[in-house]
mmCIF file of C-alpha atoms in Angstrom:
data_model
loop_
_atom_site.group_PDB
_atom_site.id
_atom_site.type_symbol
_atom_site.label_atom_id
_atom_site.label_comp_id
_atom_site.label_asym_id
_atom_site.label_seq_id
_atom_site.Cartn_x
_atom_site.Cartn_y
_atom_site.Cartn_z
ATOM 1 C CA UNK A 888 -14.232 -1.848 -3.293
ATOM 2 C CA UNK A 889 -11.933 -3.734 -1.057
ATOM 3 C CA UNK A 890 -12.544 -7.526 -0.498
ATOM 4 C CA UNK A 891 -10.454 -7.544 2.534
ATOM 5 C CA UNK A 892 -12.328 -6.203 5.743
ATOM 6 C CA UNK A 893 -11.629 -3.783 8.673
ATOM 7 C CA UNK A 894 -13.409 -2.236 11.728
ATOM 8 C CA UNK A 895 -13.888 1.411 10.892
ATOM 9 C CA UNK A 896 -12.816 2.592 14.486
ATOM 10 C CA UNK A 897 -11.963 0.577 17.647
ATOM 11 C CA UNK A 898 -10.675 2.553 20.456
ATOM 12 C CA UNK A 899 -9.150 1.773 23.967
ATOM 13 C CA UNK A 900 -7.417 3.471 27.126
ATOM 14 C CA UNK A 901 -3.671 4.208 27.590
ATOM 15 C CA UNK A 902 -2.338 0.784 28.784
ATOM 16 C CA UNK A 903 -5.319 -1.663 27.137
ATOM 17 C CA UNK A 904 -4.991 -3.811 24.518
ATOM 18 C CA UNK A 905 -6.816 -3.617 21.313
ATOM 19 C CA UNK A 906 -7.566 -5.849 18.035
ATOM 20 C CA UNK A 907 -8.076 -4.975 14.965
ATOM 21 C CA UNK A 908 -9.561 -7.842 12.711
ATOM 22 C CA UNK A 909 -8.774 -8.531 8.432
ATOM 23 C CA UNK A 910 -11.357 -10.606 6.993
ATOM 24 C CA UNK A 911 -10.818 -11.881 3.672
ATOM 25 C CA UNK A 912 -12.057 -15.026 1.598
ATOM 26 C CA UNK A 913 -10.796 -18.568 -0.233
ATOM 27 C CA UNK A 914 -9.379 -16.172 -2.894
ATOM 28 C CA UNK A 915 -6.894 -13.938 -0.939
ATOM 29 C CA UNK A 916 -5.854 -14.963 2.404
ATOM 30 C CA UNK A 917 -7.554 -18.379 2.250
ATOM 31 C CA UNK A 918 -5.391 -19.209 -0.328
ATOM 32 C CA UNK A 919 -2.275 -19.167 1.770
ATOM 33 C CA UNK A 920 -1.046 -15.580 1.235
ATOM 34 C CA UNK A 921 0.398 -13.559 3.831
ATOM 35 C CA UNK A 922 -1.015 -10.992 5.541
ATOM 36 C CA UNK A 923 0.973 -7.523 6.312
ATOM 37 C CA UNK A 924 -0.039 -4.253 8.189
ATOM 38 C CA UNK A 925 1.297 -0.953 7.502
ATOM 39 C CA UNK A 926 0.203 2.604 10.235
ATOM 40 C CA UNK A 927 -0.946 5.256 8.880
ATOM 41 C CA UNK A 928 -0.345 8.531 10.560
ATOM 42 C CA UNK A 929 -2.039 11.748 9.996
ATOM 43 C CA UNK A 930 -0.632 13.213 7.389
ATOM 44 C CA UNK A 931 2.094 11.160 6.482
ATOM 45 C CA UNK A 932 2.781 7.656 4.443
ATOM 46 C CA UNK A 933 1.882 4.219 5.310
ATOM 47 C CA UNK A 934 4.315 2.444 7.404
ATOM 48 C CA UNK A 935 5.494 -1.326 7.478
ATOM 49 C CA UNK A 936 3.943 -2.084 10.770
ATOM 50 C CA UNK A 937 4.092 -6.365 10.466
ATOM 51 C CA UNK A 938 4.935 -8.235 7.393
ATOM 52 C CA UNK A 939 4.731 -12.343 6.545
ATOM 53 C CA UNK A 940 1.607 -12.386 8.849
ATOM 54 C CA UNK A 941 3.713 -11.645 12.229
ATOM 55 C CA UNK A 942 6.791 -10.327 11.989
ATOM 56 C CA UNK A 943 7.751 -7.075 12.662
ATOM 57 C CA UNK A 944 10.509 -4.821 11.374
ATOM 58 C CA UNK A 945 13.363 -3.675 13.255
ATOM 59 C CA UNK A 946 12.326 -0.884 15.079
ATOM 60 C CA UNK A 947 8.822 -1.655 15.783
ATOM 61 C CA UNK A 948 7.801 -2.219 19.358
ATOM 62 C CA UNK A 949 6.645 -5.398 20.754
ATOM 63 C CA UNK A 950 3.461 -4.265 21.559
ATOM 64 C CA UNK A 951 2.446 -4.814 18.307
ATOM 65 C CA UNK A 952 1.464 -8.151 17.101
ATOM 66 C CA UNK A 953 -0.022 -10.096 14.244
ATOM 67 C CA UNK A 954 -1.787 -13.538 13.304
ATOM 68 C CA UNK A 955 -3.416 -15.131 10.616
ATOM 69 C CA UNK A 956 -6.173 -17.600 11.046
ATOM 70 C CA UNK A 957 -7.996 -19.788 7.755
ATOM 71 C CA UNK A 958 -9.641 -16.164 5.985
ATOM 72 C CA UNK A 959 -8.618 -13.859 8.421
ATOM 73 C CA UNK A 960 -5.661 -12.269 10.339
ATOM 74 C CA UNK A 961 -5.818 -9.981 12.954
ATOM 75 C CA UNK A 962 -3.227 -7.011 14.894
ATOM 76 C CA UNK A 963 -3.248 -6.710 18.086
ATOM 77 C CA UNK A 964 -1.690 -3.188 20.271
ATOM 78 C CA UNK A 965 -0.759 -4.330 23.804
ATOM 79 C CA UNK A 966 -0.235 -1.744 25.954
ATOM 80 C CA UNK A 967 -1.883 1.184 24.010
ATOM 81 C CA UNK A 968 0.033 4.079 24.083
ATOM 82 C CA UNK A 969 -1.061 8.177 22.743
ATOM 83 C CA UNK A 970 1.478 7.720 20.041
ATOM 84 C CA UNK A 971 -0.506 4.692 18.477
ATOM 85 C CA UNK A 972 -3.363 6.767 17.594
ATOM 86 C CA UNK A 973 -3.376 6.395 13.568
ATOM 87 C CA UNK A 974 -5.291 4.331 10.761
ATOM 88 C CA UNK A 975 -4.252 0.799 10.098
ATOM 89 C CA UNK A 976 -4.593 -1.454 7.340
ATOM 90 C CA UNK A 977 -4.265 -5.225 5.904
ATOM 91 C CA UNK A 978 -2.692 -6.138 2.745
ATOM 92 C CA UNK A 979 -2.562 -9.255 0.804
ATOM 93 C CA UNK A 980 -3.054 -10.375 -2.170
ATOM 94 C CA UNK A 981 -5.891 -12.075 -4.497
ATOM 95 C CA UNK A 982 -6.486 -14.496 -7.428
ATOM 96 C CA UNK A 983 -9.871 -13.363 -8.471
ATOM 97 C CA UNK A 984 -8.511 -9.583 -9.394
ATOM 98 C CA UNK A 985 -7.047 -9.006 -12.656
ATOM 99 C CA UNK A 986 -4.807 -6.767 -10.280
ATOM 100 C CA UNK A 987 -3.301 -8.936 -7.507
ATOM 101 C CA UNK A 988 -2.690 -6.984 -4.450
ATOM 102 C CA UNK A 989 -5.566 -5.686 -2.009
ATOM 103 C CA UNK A 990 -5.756 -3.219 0.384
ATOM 104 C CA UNK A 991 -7.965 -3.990 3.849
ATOM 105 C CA UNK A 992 -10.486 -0.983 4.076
ATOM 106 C CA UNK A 993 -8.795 0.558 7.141
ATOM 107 C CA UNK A 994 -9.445 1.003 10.817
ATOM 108 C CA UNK A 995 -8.845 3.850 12.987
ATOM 109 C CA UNK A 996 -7.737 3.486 16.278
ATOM 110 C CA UNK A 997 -8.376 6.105 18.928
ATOM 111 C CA UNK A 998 -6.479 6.316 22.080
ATOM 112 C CA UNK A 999 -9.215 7.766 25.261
ATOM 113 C CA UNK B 1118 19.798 4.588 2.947
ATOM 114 C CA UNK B 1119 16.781 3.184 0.983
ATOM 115 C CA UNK B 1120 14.556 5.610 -0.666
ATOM 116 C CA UNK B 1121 11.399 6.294 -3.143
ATOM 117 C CA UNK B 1122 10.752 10.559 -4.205
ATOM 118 C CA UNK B 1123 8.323 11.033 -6.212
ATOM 119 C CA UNK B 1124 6.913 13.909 -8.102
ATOM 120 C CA UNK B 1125 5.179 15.094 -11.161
ATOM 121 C CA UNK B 1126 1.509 15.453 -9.042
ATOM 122 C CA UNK B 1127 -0.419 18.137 -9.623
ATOM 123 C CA UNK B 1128 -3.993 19.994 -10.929
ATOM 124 C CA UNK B 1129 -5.449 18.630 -14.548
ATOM 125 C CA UNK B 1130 -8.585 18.996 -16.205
ATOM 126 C CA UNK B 1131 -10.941 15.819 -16.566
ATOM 127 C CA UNK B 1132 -9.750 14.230 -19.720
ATOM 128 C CA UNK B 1133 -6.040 15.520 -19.604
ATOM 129 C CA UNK B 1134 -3.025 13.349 -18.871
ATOM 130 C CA UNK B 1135 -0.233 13.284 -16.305
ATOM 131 C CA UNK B 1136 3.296 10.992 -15.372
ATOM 132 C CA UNK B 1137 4.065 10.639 -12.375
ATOM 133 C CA UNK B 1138 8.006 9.661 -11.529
ATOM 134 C CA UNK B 1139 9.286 7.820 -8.379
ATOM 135 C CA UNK B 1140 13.588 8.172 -7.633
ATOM 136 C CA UNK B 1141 14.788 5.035 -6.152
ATOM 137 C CA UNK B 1142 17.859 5.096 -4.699
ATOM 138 C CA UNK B 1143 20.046 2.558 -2.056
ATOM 139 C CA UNK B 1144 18.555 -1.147 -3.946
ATOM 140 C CA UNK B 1145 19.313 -2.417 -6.678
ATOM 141 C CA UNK B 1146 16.531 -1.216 -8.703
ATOM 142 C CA UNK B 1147 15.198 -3.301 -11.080
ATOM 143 C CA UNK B 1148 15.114 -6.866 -9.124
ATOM 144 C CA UNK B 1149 12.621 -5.424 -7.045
ATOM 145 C CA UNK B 1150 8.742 -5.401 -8.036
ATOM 146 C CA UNK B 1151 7.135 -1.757 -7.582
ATOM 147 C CA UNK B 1152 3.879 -0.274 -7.225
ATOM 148 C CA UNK B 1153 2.130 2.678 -7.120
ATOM 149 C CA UNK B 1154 -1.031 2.616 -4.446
ATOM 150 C CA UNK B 1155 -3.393 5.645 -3.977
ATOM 151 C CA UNK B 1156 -5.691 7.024 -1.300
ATOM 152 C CA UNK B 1157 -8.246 9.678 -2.080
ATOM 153 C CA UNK B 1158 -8.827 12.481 0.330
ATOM 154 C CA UNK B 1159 -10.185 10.927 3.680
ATOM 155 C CA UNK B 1160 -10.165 7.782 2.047
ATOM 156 C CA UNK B 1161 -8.117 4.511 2.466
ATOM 157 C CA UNK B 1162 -5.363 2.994 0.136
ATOM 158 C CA UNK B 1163 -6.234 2.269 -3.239
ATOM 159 C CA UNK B 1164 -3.948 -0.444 -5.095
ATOM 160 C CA UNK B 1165 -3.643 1.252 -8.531
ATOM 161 C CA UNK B 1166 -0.532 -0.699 -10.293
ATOM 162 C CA UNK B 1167 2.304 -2.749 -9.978
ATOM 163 C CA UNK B 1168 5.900 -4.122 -12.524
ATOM 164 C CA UNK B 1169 7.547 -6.957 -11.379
ATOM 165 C CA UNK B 1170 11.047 -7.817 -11.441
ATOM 166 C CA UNK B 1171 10.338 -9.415 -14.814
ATOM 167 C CA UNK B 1172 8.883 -6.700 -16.341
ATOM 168 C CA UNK B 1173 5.151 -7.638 -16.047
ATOM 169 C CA UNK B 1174 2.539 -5.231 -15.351
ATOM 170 C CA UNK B 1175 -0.448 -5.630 -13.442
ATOM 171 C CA UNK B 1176 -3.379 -2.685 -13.283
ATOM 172 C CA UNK B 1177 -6.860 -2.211 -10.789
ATOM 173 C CA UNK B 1178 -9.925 -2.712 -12.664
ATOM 174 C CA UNK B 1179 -10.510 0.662 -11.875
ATOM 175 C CA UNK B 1180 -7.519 2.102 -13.472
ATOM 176 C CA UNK B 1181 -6.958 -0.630 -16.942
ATOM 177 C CA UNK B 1182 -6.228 0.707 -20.238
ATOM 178 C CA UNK B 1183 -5.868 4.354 -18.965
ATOM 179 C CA UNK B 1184 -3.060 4.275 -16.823
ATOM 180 C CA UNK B 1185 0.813 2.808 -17.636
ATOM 181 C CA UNK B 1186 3.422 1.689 -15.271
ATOM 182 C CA UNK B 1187 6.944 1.497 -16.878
ATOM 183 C CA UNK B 1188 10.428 1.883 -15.716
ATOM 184 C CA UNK B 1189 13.938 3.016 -17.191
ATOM 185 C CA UNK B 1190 16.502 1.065 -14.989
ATOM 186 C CA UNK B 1191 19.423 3.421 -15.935
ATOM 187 C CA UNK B 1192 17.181 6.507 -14.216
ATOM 188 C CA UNK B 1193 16.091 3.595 -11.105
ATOM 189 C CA UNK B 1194 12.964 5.951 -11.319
ATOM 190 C CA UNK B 1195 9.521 3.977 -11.706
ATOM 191 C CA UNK B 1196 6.746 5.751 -13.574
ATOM 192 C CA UNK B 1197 2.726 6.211 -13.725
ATOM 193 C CA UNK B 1198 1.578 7.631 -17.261
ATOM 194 C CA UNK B 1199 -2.200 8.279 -16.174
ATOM 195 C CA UNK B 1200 -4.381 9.071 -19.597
ATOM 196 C CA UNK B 1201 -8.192 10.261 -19.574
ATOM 197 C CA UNK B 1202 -7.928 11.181 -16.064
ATOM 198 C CA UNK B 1203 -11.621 11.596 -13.865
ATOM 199 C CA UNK B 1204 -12.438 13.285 -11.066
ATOM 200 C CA UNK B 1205 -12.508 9.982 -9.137
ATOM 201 C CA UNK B 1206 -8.458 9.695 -10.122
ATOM 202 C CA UNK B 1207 -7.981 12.498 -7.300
ATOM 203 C CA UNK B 1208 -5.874 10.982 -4.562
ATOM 204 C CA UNK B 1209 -2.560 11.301 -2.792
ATOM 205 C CA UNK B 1210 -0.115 8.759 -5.295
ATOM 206 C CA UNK B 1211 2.541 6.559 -3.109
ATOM 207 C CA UNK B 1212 5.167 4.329 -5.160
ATOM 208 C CA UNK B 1213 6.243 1.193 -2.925
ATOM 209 C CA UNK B 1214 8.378 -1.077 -2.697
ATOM 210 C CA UNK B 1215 7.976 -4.985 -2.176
ATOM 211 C CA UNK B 1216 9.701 -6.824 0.278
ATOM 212 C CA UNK B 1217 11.283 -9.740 -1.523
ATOM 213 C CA UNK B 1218 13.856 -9.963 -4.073
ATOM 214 C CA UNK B 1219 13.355 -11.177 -7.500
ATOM 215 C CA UNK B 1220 9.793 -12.367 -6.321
ATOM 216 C CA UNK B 1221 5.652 -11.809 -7.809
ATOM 217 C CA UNK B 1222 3.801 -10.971 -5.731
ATOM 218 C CA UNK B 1223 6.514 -9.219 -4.069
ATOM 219 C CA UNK B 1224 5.420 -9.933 0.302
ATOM 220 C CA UNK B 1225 4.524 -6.476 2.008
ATOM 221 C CA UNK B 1226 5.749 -2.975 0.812
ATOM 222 C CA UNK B 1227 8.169 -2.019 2.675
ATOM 223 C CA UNK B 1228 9.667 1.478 1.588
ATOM 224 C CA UNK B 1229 7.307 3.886 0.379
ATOM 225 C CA UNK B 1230 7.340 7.219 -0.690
ATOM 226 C CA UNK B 1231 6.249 10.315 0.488
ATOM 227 C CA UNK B 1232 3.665 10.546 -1.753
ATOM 228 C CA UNK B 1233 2.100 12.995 -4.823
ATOM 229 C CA UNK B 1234 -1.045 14.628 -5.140
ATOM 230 C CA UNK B 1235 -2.911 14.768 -8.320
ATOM 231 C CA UNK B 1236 -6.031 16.899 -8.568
ATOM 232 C CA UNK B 1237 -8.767 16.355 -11.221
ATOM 233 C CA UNK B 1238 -10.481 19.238 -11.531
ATOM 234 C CA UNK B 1239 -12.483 21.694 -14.198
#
């Protein structure tokens, strides 16, 4: 069970912007740890989407953005475009776990 | 060009065993921490396991004292022995690599492979 949470689904219009929230706890991204996103699309593996909370790796658009708040961080698609329709999920890490790293449980986003 | 392969997924009976192998190639292998994260079918990812530069292995409740994560830096392949495998140990299996050099924990993942799927099944 994932102690990092997602929105199951959030869903916009070609052109809209859309947030997808992370909410964590004093243990994982309370403590100071960085959040990072990664897309998912169908069928294929996770992709590096923002790392260190907000930064984004070369070759990812601008539209995509990310921020980190006290327990929570949140990614935000700016101009919503067909292609962006995947799943997308946090990732940071924990000091309750006996296994450090945690997975958010996932949103999908849906492009109308 | 940076890369992770792996392979060795397949179908295995409850209780049975299977290791799973991830090639690295274009990094220097073993001053990077790895991990191998899982996602069940229609399901999201799964942490399972994770070496650090140093050698130190860390395991998901979920998955201590049946699975092993080892590597043989002369290979630069990473690998997953899993042991009394359930039907709950179904999943797609992706190794990953972390971001920062010589660090624990290691920032985001981010080179991952294309993933391996092991079935449990009677």
């Amino acid at each position: 069970q994932s102690v990092l949470t997602q929105p199951p689904s959030v869903s916009g219009a070609p052109g809209q912007r859309v947030t997808i929230s992370c909410t964590g706890n004093s243990f994982n991204i309370g403590t100071g740890y960085d959040v990072h996103w990664y897309q998912q699309l169908r069928g294929t593996a996770p992709k590096l989407l923002i790392y260190g909370n907000g930064n984004r790796p070369s070759g990812v658009p601008d539209r995509f953005s990310g921020s980190k708040s006290g327990t929570s961080a949140s990614l935000a698609i700016t101009g919503l475009q067909a292609e962006d329709e995947a799943d997308y999920y946090c990732q940071s890490y924990d000091t309750s776990l006996s296994g450090p790293c945690v997975f958010g449980t996932g949103t999908k986003v849906t492009v109308l | 060009e940076v890369q992770l392969v792996e392979s060795g997924g397949g179908l295995e009976q409850p209780g049975g065993s299977l290791r799973l192998s991830c090639a690295a190639s274009g990094f220097t292998f073993n001053t990077y921490a790895l991990s191998w994260v899982r996602q069940a079918p229609g399901k999201g990812l799964e942490w399972v396991s994770a070496i650090s530069p140093g050698g130190s292995t860390y395991y998901a409740d979920s998955v201590k004292g049946r699975f092993t994560i080892s590597r043989d830096s002369s290979k630069s392949t990473l690998y997953l022995q899993m042991n009394s495998l359930r039907a709950d140990d179904t999943a797609v299996y992706y190794c990953a690599k972390g971001e920062i050099q010589w660090e624990f924990p290691p920032g985001a993942f981010d080179i991952w492979g294309q993933g391996t799927m092991v079935t449990v099944s009677s």
